[in-house]
Structures are given as C-alpha cells and as structure tokens.
PDB file of C-alpha atoms and ligand atoms in Angstrom:
ATOM      1  CA  UNK A   1      22.904  24.731  53.268  1.00 97.00           C
ATOM      2  CA  UNK A   2      21.756  24.449  49.786  1.00 98.00           C
ATOM      3  CA  UNK A   3      22.213  27.331  47.275  1.00 98.00           C
ATOM      4  CA  UNK A   4      21.033  28.819  43.844  1.00 98.00           C
ATOM      5  CA  UNK A   5      22.469  30.707  41.009  1.00 98.00           C
ATOM      6  CA  UNK A   6      20.677  32.551  38.756  1.00 98.00           C
ATOM      7  CA  UNK A   7      21.940  33.920  35.275  1.00 98.00           C
ATOM      8  CA  UNK A   8      20.858  33.852  31.775  1.00 96.00           C
ATOM      9  CA  UNK A   9      24.302  34.471  30.251  1.00 97.00           C
ATOM     10  CA  UNK A  10      27.607  33.447  30.111  1.00 97.00           C
ATOM     11  CA  UNK A  11      28.275  32.428  33.117  1.00 98.00           C
ATOM     12  CA  UNK A  12      31.551  32.733  33.952  1.00 98.00           C
ATOM     13  CA  UNK A  13      30.728  33.888  37.300  1.00 98.00           C
ATOM     14  CA  UNK A  14      28.679  30.539  38.047  1.00 98.00           C
ATOM     15  CA  UNK A  15      31.934  28.855  36.887  1.00 98.00           C
ATOM     16  CA  UNK A  16      33.992  30.613  39.747  1.00 98.00           C
ATOM     17  CA  UNK A  17      31.254  29.375  42.360  1.00 98.00           C
ATOM     18  CA  UNK A  18      31.305  26.086  41.099  1.00 98.00           C
ATOM     19  CA  UNK A  19      34.741  25.598  41.231  1.00 98.00           C
ATOM     20  CA  UNK A  20      35.060  27.207  44.735  1.00 98.00           C
ATOM     21  CA  UNK A  21      32.345  24.518  45.865  1.00 98.00           C
ATOM     22  CA  UNK A  22      34.085  21.634  44.164  1.00 98.00           C
ATOM     23  CA  UNK A  23      37.372  22.845  46.110  1.00 98.00           C
ATOM     24  CA  UNK A  24      35.243  23.332  49.457  1.00 98.00           C
ATOM     25  CA  UNK A  25      35.997  27.003  49.631  1.00 98.00           C
ATOM     26  CA  UNK A  26      32.512  27.788  49.926  1.00 98.00           C
ATOM     27  CA  UNK A  27      30.816  24.526  52.477  1.00 98.00           C
ATOM     28  CA  UNK A  28      27.811  24.334  50.294  1.00 98.00           C
ATOM     29  CA  UNK A  29      25.826  22.000  48.017  1.00 98.00           C
ATOM     30  CA  UNK A  30      24.890  24.252  44.815  1.00 98.00           C
ATOM     31  CA  UNK A  31      22.077  22.233  43.930  1.00 98.00           C
ATOM     32  CA  UNK A  32      20.213  24.950  41.091  1.00 98.00           C
ATOM     33  CA  UNK A  33      21.469  26.642  38.083  1.00 98.00           C
ATOM     34  CA  UNK A  34      17.835  28.787  37.079  1.00 98.00           C
ATOM     35  CA  UNK A  35      17.851  30.335  33.792  1.00 98.00           C
ATOM     36  CA  UNK A  36      16.284  32.028  31.887  1.00 98.00           C
ATOM     37  CA  UNK A  37      17.613  32.317  28.596  1.00 98.00           C
ATOM     38  CA  UNK A  38      17.688  28.681  26.436  1.00 98.00           C
ATOM     39  CA  UNK A  39      20.501  29.795  24.925  1.00 98.00           C
ATOM     40  CA  UNK A  40      22.834  30.725  27.179  1.00 98.00           C
ATOM     41  CA  UNK A  41      26.505  28.980  27.886  1.00 98.00           C
ATOM     42  CA  UNK A  42      26.031  28.574  32.011  1.00 98.00           C
ATOM     43  CA  UNK A  43      23.367  25.643  30.748  1.00 98.00           C
ATOM     44  CA  UNK A  44      26.470  23.845  29.547  1.00 98.00           C
ATOM     45  CA  UNK A  45      28.421  24.986  32.343  1.00 98.00           C
ATOM     46  CA  UNK A  46      26.179  23.729  35.063  1.00 98.00           C
ATOM     47  CA  UNK A  47      25.551  20.135  33.008  1.00 98.00           C
ATOM     48  CA  UNK A  48      29.309  20.194  33.032  1.00 97.00           C
ATOM     49  CA  UNK A  49      29.677  20.966  36.264  1.00 97.00           C
ATOM     50  CA  UNK A  50      26.632  18.171  37.028  1.00 97.00           C
ATOM     51  CA  UNK A  51      24.688  21.063  38.847  1.00 98.00           C
ATOM     52  CA  UNK A  52      20.922  20.803  38.156  1.00 98.00           C
ATOM     53  CA  UNK A  53      19.497  22.711  35.299  1.00 98.00           C
ATOM     54  CA  UNK A  54      16.011  24.665  36.187  1.00 98.00           C
ATOM     55  CA  UNK A  55      15.090  26.368  32.522  1.00 98.00           C
ATOM     56  CA  UNK A  56      12.514  28.690  32.883  1.00 98.00           C
ATOM     57  CA  UNK A  57      11.156  31.101  30.019  1.00 97.00           C
ATOM     58  CA  UNK A  58       9.519  34.407  31.185  1.00 97.00           C
ATOM     59  CA  UNK A  59       7.520  34.244  28.095  1.00 97.00           C
ATOM     60  CA  UNK A  60       5.864  31.150  28.704  1.00 97.00           C
ATOM     61  CA  UNK A  61       3.918  32.794  31.795  1.00 97.00           C
ATOM     62  CA  UNK A  62       1.802  35.686  31.042  1.00 96.00           C
ATOM     63  CA  UNK A  63       2.229  37.484  33.858  1.00 96.00           C
ATOM     64  CA  UNK A  64       5.519  37.691  35.799  1.00 96.00           C
ATOM     65  CA  UNK A  65       3.942  37.011  39.040  1.00 97.00           C
ATOM     66  CA  UNK A  66       3.481  32.825  38.114  1.00 97.00           C
ATOM     67  CA  UNK A  67       6.746  32.722  36.172  1.00 98.00           C
ATOM     68  CA  UNK A  68       8.205  33.828  40.042  1.00 98.00           C
ATOM     69  CA  UNK A  69       5.586  31.443  41.366  1.00 98.00           C
ATOM     70  CA  UNK A  70       6.732  28.787  39.096  1.00 98.00           C
ATOM     71  CA  UNK A  71      10.862  29.770  40.618  1.00 98.00           C
ATOM     72  CA  UNK A  72       9.614  29.792  44.136  1.00 98.00           C
ATOM     73  CA  UNK A  73       8.089  26.301  43.940  1.00 98.00           C
ATOM     74  CA  UNK A  74      11.113  25.289  42.493  1.00 98.00           C
ATOM     75  CA  UNK A  75      13.720  26.696  45.060  1.00 98.00           C
ATOM     76  CA  UNK A  76      11.374  25.449  47.725  1.00 98.00           C
ATOM     77  CA  UNK A  77      11.416  21.629  46.097  1.00 98.00           C
ATOM     78  CA  UNK A  78      15.505  21.610  46.172  1.00 98.00           C
ATOM     79  CA  UNK A  79      15.455  23.208  49.684  1.00 98.00           C
ATOM     80  CA  UNK A  80      17.160  26.710  48.430  1.00 98.00           C
ATOM     81  CA  UNK A  81      18.159  28.964  51.428  1.00 98.00           C
ATOM     82  CA  UNK A  82      20.727  31.548  49.305  1.00 98.00           C
ATOM     83  CA  UNK A  83      19.948  33.124  46.072  1.00 98.00           C
ATOM     84  CA  UNK A  84      22.994  33.762  44.072  1.00 98.00           C
ATOM     85  CA  UNK A  85      22.402  36.372  41.283  1.00 98.00           C
ATOM     86  CA  UNK A  86      25.377  36.023  38.343  1.00 98.00           C
ATOM     87  CA  UNK A  87      24.073  37.967  35.540  1.00 96.00           C
ATOM     88  CA  UNK A  88      20.058  37.145  35.860  1.00 96.00           C
ATOM     89  CA  UNK A  89      19.050  39.837  33.656  1.00 93.00           C
ATOM     90  CA  UNK A  90      15.785  40.111  35.282  1.00 93.00           C
ATOM     91  CA  UNK A  91      14.546  41.897  38.122  1.00 93.00           C
ATOM     92  CA  UNK A  92      12.998  40.756  41.020  1.00 96.00           C
ATOM     93  CA  UNK A  93       9.676  41.565  42.476  1.00 97.00           C
ATOM     94  CA  UNK A  94       9.050  43.520  45.493  1.00 97.00           C
ATOM     95  CA  UNK A  95       7.142  39.699  46.193  1.00 97.00           C
ATOM     96  CA  UNK A  96      10.419  37.787  45.333  1.00 97.00           C
ATOM     97  CA  UNK A  97      12.552  39.825  47.607  1.00 97.00           C
ATOM     98  CA  UNK A  98      10.530  39.582  50.879  1.00 97.00           C
ATOM     99  CA  UNK A  99       9.952  36.042  50.607  1.00 96.00           C
ATOM    100  CA  UNK A 100      13.665  35.956  50.366  1.00 96.00           C
ATOM    101  CA  UNK A 101      14.538  38.648  52.523  1.00 94.00           C
ATOM    102  CA  UNK A 102      18.320  38.448  53.433  1.00 97.00           C
ATOM    103  CA  UNK A 103      18.806  35.638  51.246  1.00 98.00           C
ATOM    104  CA  UNK A 104      19.514  36.808  48.046  1.00 98.00           C
ATOM    105  CA  UNK A 105      22.798  38.698  47.035  1.00 98.00           C
ATOM    106  CA  UNK A 106      24.086  39.629  43.501  1.00 98.00           C
ATOM    107  CA  UNK A 107      27.248  41.023  41.778  1.00 98.00           C
ATOM    108  CA  UNK A 108      27.605  44.317  39.785  1.00 98.00           C
ATOM    109  CA  UNK A 109      30.550  45.168  38.036  1.00 98.00           C
ATOM    110  CA  UNK A 110      31.381  48.703  39.762  1.00 98.00           C
ATOM    111  CA  UNK A 111      31.822  50.200  42.889  1.00 98.00           C
ATOM    112  CA  UNK A 112      28.157  51.287  44.028  1.00 98.00           C
ATOM    113  CA  UNK A 113      26.587  53.042  44.590  1.00 98.00           C
ATOM    114  CA  UNK A 114      28.355  54.142  41.278  1.00 98.00           C
ATOM    115  CA  UNK A 115      26.727  53.303  37.739  1.00 98.00           C
ATOM    116  CA  UNK A 116      24.479  50.834  38.646  1.00 98.00           C
ATOM    117  CA  UNK A 117      22.219  49.673  35.600  1.00 96.00           C
ATOM    118  CA  UNK A 118      23.455  46.755  33.610  1.00 94.00           C
ATOM    119  CA  UNK A 119      26.448  48.568  31.602  1.00 97.00           C
ATOM    120  CA  UNK A 120      28.026  49.043  35.056  1.00 98.00           C
ATOM    121  CA  UNK A 121      32.047  48.074  33.201  1.00 98.00           C
ATOM    122  CA  UNK A 122      31.073  50.606  30.264  1.00 98.00           C
ATOM    123  CA  UNK A 123      29.583  53.596  31.895  1.00 98.00           C
ATOM    124  CA  UNK A 124      32.312  53.993  34.123  1.00 98.00           C
ATOM    125  CA  UNK A 125      35.280  53.568  31.579  1.00 98.00           C
ATOM    126  CA  UNK A 126      32.987  56.044  29.510  1.00 98.00           C
ATOM    127  CA  UNK A 127      33.367  58.398  32.276  1.00 98.00           C
ATOM    128  CA  UNK A 128      36.553  58.581  33.019  1.00 98.00           C
ATOM    129  CA  UNK A 129      37.074  57.371  36.551  1.00 98.00           C
ATOM    130  CA  UNK A 130      40.546  56.612  37.497  1.00 98.00           C
ATOM    131  CA  UNK A 131      39.118  54.230  39.981  1.00 98.00           C
ATOM    132  CA  UNK A 132      36.343  51.766  39.465  1.00 98.00           C
ATOM    133  CA  UNK A 133      35.507  47.946  41.310  1.00 98.00           C
ATOM    134  CA  UNK A 134      33.155  45.246  41.733  1.00 99.00           C
ATOM    135  CA  UNK A 135      30.355  45.228  44.788  1.00 98.00           C
ATOM    136  CA  UNK A 136      28.780  42.487  45.688  1.00 98.00           C
ATOM    137  CA  UNK A 137      25.954  43.160  47.981  1.00 98.00           C
ATOM    138  CA  UNK A 138      22.305  41.863  49.190  1.00 98.00           C
ATOM    139  CA  UNK A 139      19.615  42.425  46.909  1.00 98.00           C
ATOM    140  CA  UNK A 140      16.266  44.888  48.456  1.00 97.00           C
ATOM    141  CA  UNK A 141      13.564  46.168  46.560  1.00 95.00           C
ATOM    142  CA  UNK A 142      15.269  48.969  44.814  1.00 95.00           C
ATOM    143  CA  UNK A 143      17.477  48.087  41.510  1.00 94.00           C
ATOM    144  CA  UNK A 144      21.522  47.588  42.667  1.00 95.00           C
ATOM    145  CA  UNK A 145      20.893  48.979  46.187  1.00 96.00           C
ATOM    146  CA  UNK A 146      20.771  46.698  49.228  1.00 98.00           C
ATOM    147  CA  UNK A 147      23.708  46.628  51.913  1.00 98.00           C
ATOM    148  CA  UNK A 148      27.290  45.649  50.434  1.00 98.00           C
ATOM    149  CA  UNK A 149      29.148  42.916  51.476  1.00 98.00           C
ATOM    150  CA  UNK A 150      32.421  43.568  50.057  1.00 98.00           C
ATOM    151  CA  UNK A 151      33.851  45.384  47.183  1.00 98.00           C
ATOM    152  CA  UNK A 152      37.120  45.773  45.357  1.00 98.00           C
ATOM    153  CA  UNK A 153      38.606  48.750  43.670  1.00 98.00           C
ATOM    154  CA  UNK A 154      40.270  48.314  40.269  1.00 98.00           C
ATOM    155  CA  UNK A 155      41.968  51.117  38.861  1.00 98.00           C
ATOM    156  CA  UNK A 156      41.452  52.198  35.275  1.00 98.00           C
ATOM    157  CA  UNK A 157      44.733  52.375  33.387  1.00 98.00           C
ATOM    158  CA  UNK A 158      45.416  55.252  30.619  1.00 97.00           C
ATOM    159  CA  UNK A 159      46.480  52.958  28.275  1.00 97.00           C
ATOM    160  CA  UNK A 160      43.060  50.706  29.168  1.00 98.00           C
ATOM    161  CA  UNK A 161      40.441  49.750  26.483  1.00 98.00           C
ATOM    162  CA  UNK A 162      37.277  48.356  27.366  1.00 98.00           C
ATOM    163  CA  UNK A 163      37.875  44.941  26.721  1.00 98.00           C
ATOM    164  CA  UNK A 164      40.952  45.308  28.910  1.00 98.00           C
ATOM    165  CA  UNK A 165      39.165  46.776  31.828  1.00 98.00           C
ATOM    166  CA  UNK A 166      35.996  44.168  31.793  1.00 98.00           C
ATOM    167  CA  UNK A 167      38.756  41.317  31.787  1.00 98.00           C
ATOM    168  CA  UNK A 168      40.042  43.016  35.376  1.00 98.00           C
ATOM    169  CA  UNK A 169      36.986  43.196  36.570  1.00 98.00           C
ATOM    170  CA  UNK A 170      35.881  40.013  35.713  1.00 98.00           C
ATOM    171  CA  UNK A 171      38.803  38.413  37.283  1.00 98.00           C
ATOM    172  CA  UNK A 172      38.103  40.041  40.566  1.00 98.00           C
ATOM    173  CA  UNK A 173      34.158  39.489  40.484  1.00 98.00           C
ATOM    174  CA  UNK A 174      35.220  35.667  40.426  1.00 98.00           C
ATOM    175  CA  UNK A 175      37.544  35.541  43.347  1.00 98.00           C
ATOM    176  CA  UNK A 176      34.654  38.531  45.732  1.00 98.00           C
ATOM    177  CA  UNK A 177      31.527  36.667  44.609  1.00 98.00           C
ATOM    178  CA  UNK A 178      32.905  33.323  46.344  1.00 98.00           C
ATOM    179  CA  UNK A 179      34.464  34.933  49.146  1.00 98.00           C
ATOM    180  CA  UNK A 180      31.061  36.724  49.854  1.00 98.00           C
ATOM    181  CA  UNK A 181      29.728  33.448  49.354  1.00 98.00           C
ATOM    182  CA  UNK A 182      31.830  31.767  51.618  1.00 98.00           C
ATOM    183  CA  UNK A 183      31.155  34.611  54.527  1.00 98.00           C
ATOM    184  CA  UNK A 184      26.916  34.094  54.197  1.00 98.00           C
ATOM    185  CA  UNK A 185      27.235  30.298  54.068  1.00 98.00           C
ATOM    186  CA  UNK A 186      29.007  30.387  57.425  1.00 97.00           C
ATOM    187  CA  UNK A 187      26.776  32.544  58.978  1.00 97.00           C
ATOM    188  CA  UNK A 188      29.349  34.913  59.671  1.00 97.00           C
ATOM    189  CA  UNK A 189      26.908  38.009  57.771  1.00 98.00           C
ATOM    190  CA  UNK A 190      25.122  40.211  59.981  1.00 97.00           C
ATOM    191  CA  UNK A 191      22.890  43.082  58.648  1.00 97.00           C
ATOM    192  CA  UNK A 192      22.490  46.553  60.593  1.00 97.00           C
ATOM    193  CA  UNK A 193      20.726  48.800  58.763  1.00 96.00           C
ATOM    194  CA  UNK A 194      22.665  50.005  55.783  1.00 97.00           C
ATOM    195  CA  UNK A 195      25.943  48.331  57.450  1.00 98.00           C
ATOM    196  CA  UNK A 196      26.932  44.687  56.994  1.00 98.00           C
ATOM    197  CA  UNK A 197      29.791  43.060  59.195  1.00 97.00           C
ATOM    198  CA  UNK A 198      31.366  40.367  58.983  1.00 93.00           C
ATOM    199  CA  UNK A 199      31.843  38.404  62.469  1.00 81.00           C
ATOM    200  CA  UNK A 200      34.566  35.862  63.254  1.00 65.00           C
TER     201      UNK A 200
HETATM  202  C1  GRF B 301      28.818  40.156  35.422  1.00 66.33           C
HETATM  203  O1  GRF B 301      29.399  40.938  34.695  1.00 66.33           O
HETATM  204  C2  GRF B 301      28.343  40.666  36.324  1.00 66.33           C
HETATM  205  O2  GRF B 301      28.813  41.569  37.474  1.00 66.33           O
HETATM  206  C3  GRF B 301      27.032  41.255  36.035  1.00 66.33           C
HETATM  207  O3  GRF B 301      26.434  40.161  35.050  1.00 66.33           O
HETATM  208  C4  GRF B 301      28.019  39.481  34.447  1.00 66.33           C
HETATM  209  C5  GRF B 301      27.628  38.333  34.427  1.00 66.33           C
HETATM  210  O4  GRF B 301      28.636  37.488  33.702  1.00 66.33           O
HETATM  211  N1  GRF B 301      25.861  41.294  37.199  1.00 66.33           N
HETATM  212  P1  GRF B 301      29.239  36.072  33.391  1.00 66.33           P
HETATM  213  O5  GRF B 301      27.581  35.362  33.239  1.00 66.33           O
HETATM  214  O6  GRF B 301      29.147  35.328  35.064  1.00 66.33           O
HETATM  215  O7  GRF B 301      30.144  35.918  32.935  1.00 66.33           O
END
C-alpha cells in the first residue's frame, strides 16, 4: 500500500511514521510527502528519509478547487491509497474527502470531541482540564469530527507548563499514529456509523 503524508510544519509525526515504515512496523510504502509550505522543516526530514516531496502552494492557484485537483492528480500518479494528515494546516473540501472516503486519517492533540481546532493542547491547558490526550480519526466533511480509530489520555500535572504538556502529547502522538496506520494498512479497521472496530 502506498501512503502519502500531508504536512505543513515541523514534521515530527512525519519522522515517527517514516521510522515506523523503515522498521516495518507499518508494512507499507511512504511514497509521498505533500507540503504546502516551502519553509516547513518537514521537507528536509522527507529528503533525508528518501521520500518524494510534492511541494504545492495554495497561492499558486486562484481557486481551492484547482489546488486540490492538482494534489489529487499527483496522488493518483503515485497510486496513493491512504492519506495521512500530520499537521496539514488546510481544511480539505468535501469533494476531496468524498473522493478519498474513509481513506484519510488525521491526528488531533486532544481528546475529541473536546478542544477541536488548531490549538487543542493550549485550549485544554488553559481550560484547566486534568486529563487531555491524543485522537486519531477518519476524516469526514466536518472538522475534527470523523469516526475515532484510537485515543490515548495524557494527564495534566499541577506543575505542568504548556511546553511540558506539549512535549508529552507529542511523545504519545509519535507512538499512537504509527499504531493506527498499521491497523489501517493491515485491513483491520471496520467503520460502522461513528464506531471503528479493529479486528484480529
Ligand atoms: C501535531 O500536534 C498534530 O497533532 C497536529 O499538528 C501537529 C503537527 O506536528 N495535527 P508535527 O509537524 O508532526 O511535529
């Protein structure tokens, strides 16, 4: 199975996935990085890992639709069967999501449905929750909403700083995301309504 990771930033999740592929924990090929930010650190990580980079800037297209059509054409060319969002800072259109129905997954740094949006860690920290965590889920047409594949809780400590909590959340992400991708690649995930069952 050929996988594409979409990322716009640091790429620590990309690196964790690339390493799990290299160790054969994920029995698939990491065929492509799709990146919309020429300054993103993830690009260097992909080059180092020998993964092809498709750099595509939204500003180069008048319409979002054309931007997404160009991405879809590249995915088709690379024979991509699973799209893994790892800090891709753009919302995919309903058309894109339908085209890859149940073949796009995302990681969110909070326990959904709590603290949706792009500041999940800080929002939970500022709210004063005692427990937050990480969610891996299928992507549907609504933001941070699709059926949940795996979740892991992360306790918030009384002496935590935001930075310390962020570091623990990221550590959990780097083990949870490869586990979820492995289940998908092995064909062990079944979706029934909002529920995801992992067989075997
Ligand atoms: C992660 O915290 C992930 O949960 C969120 O974006 C961040 C990406 O970090 N969706 P990185 O680029 O993988 O280091």
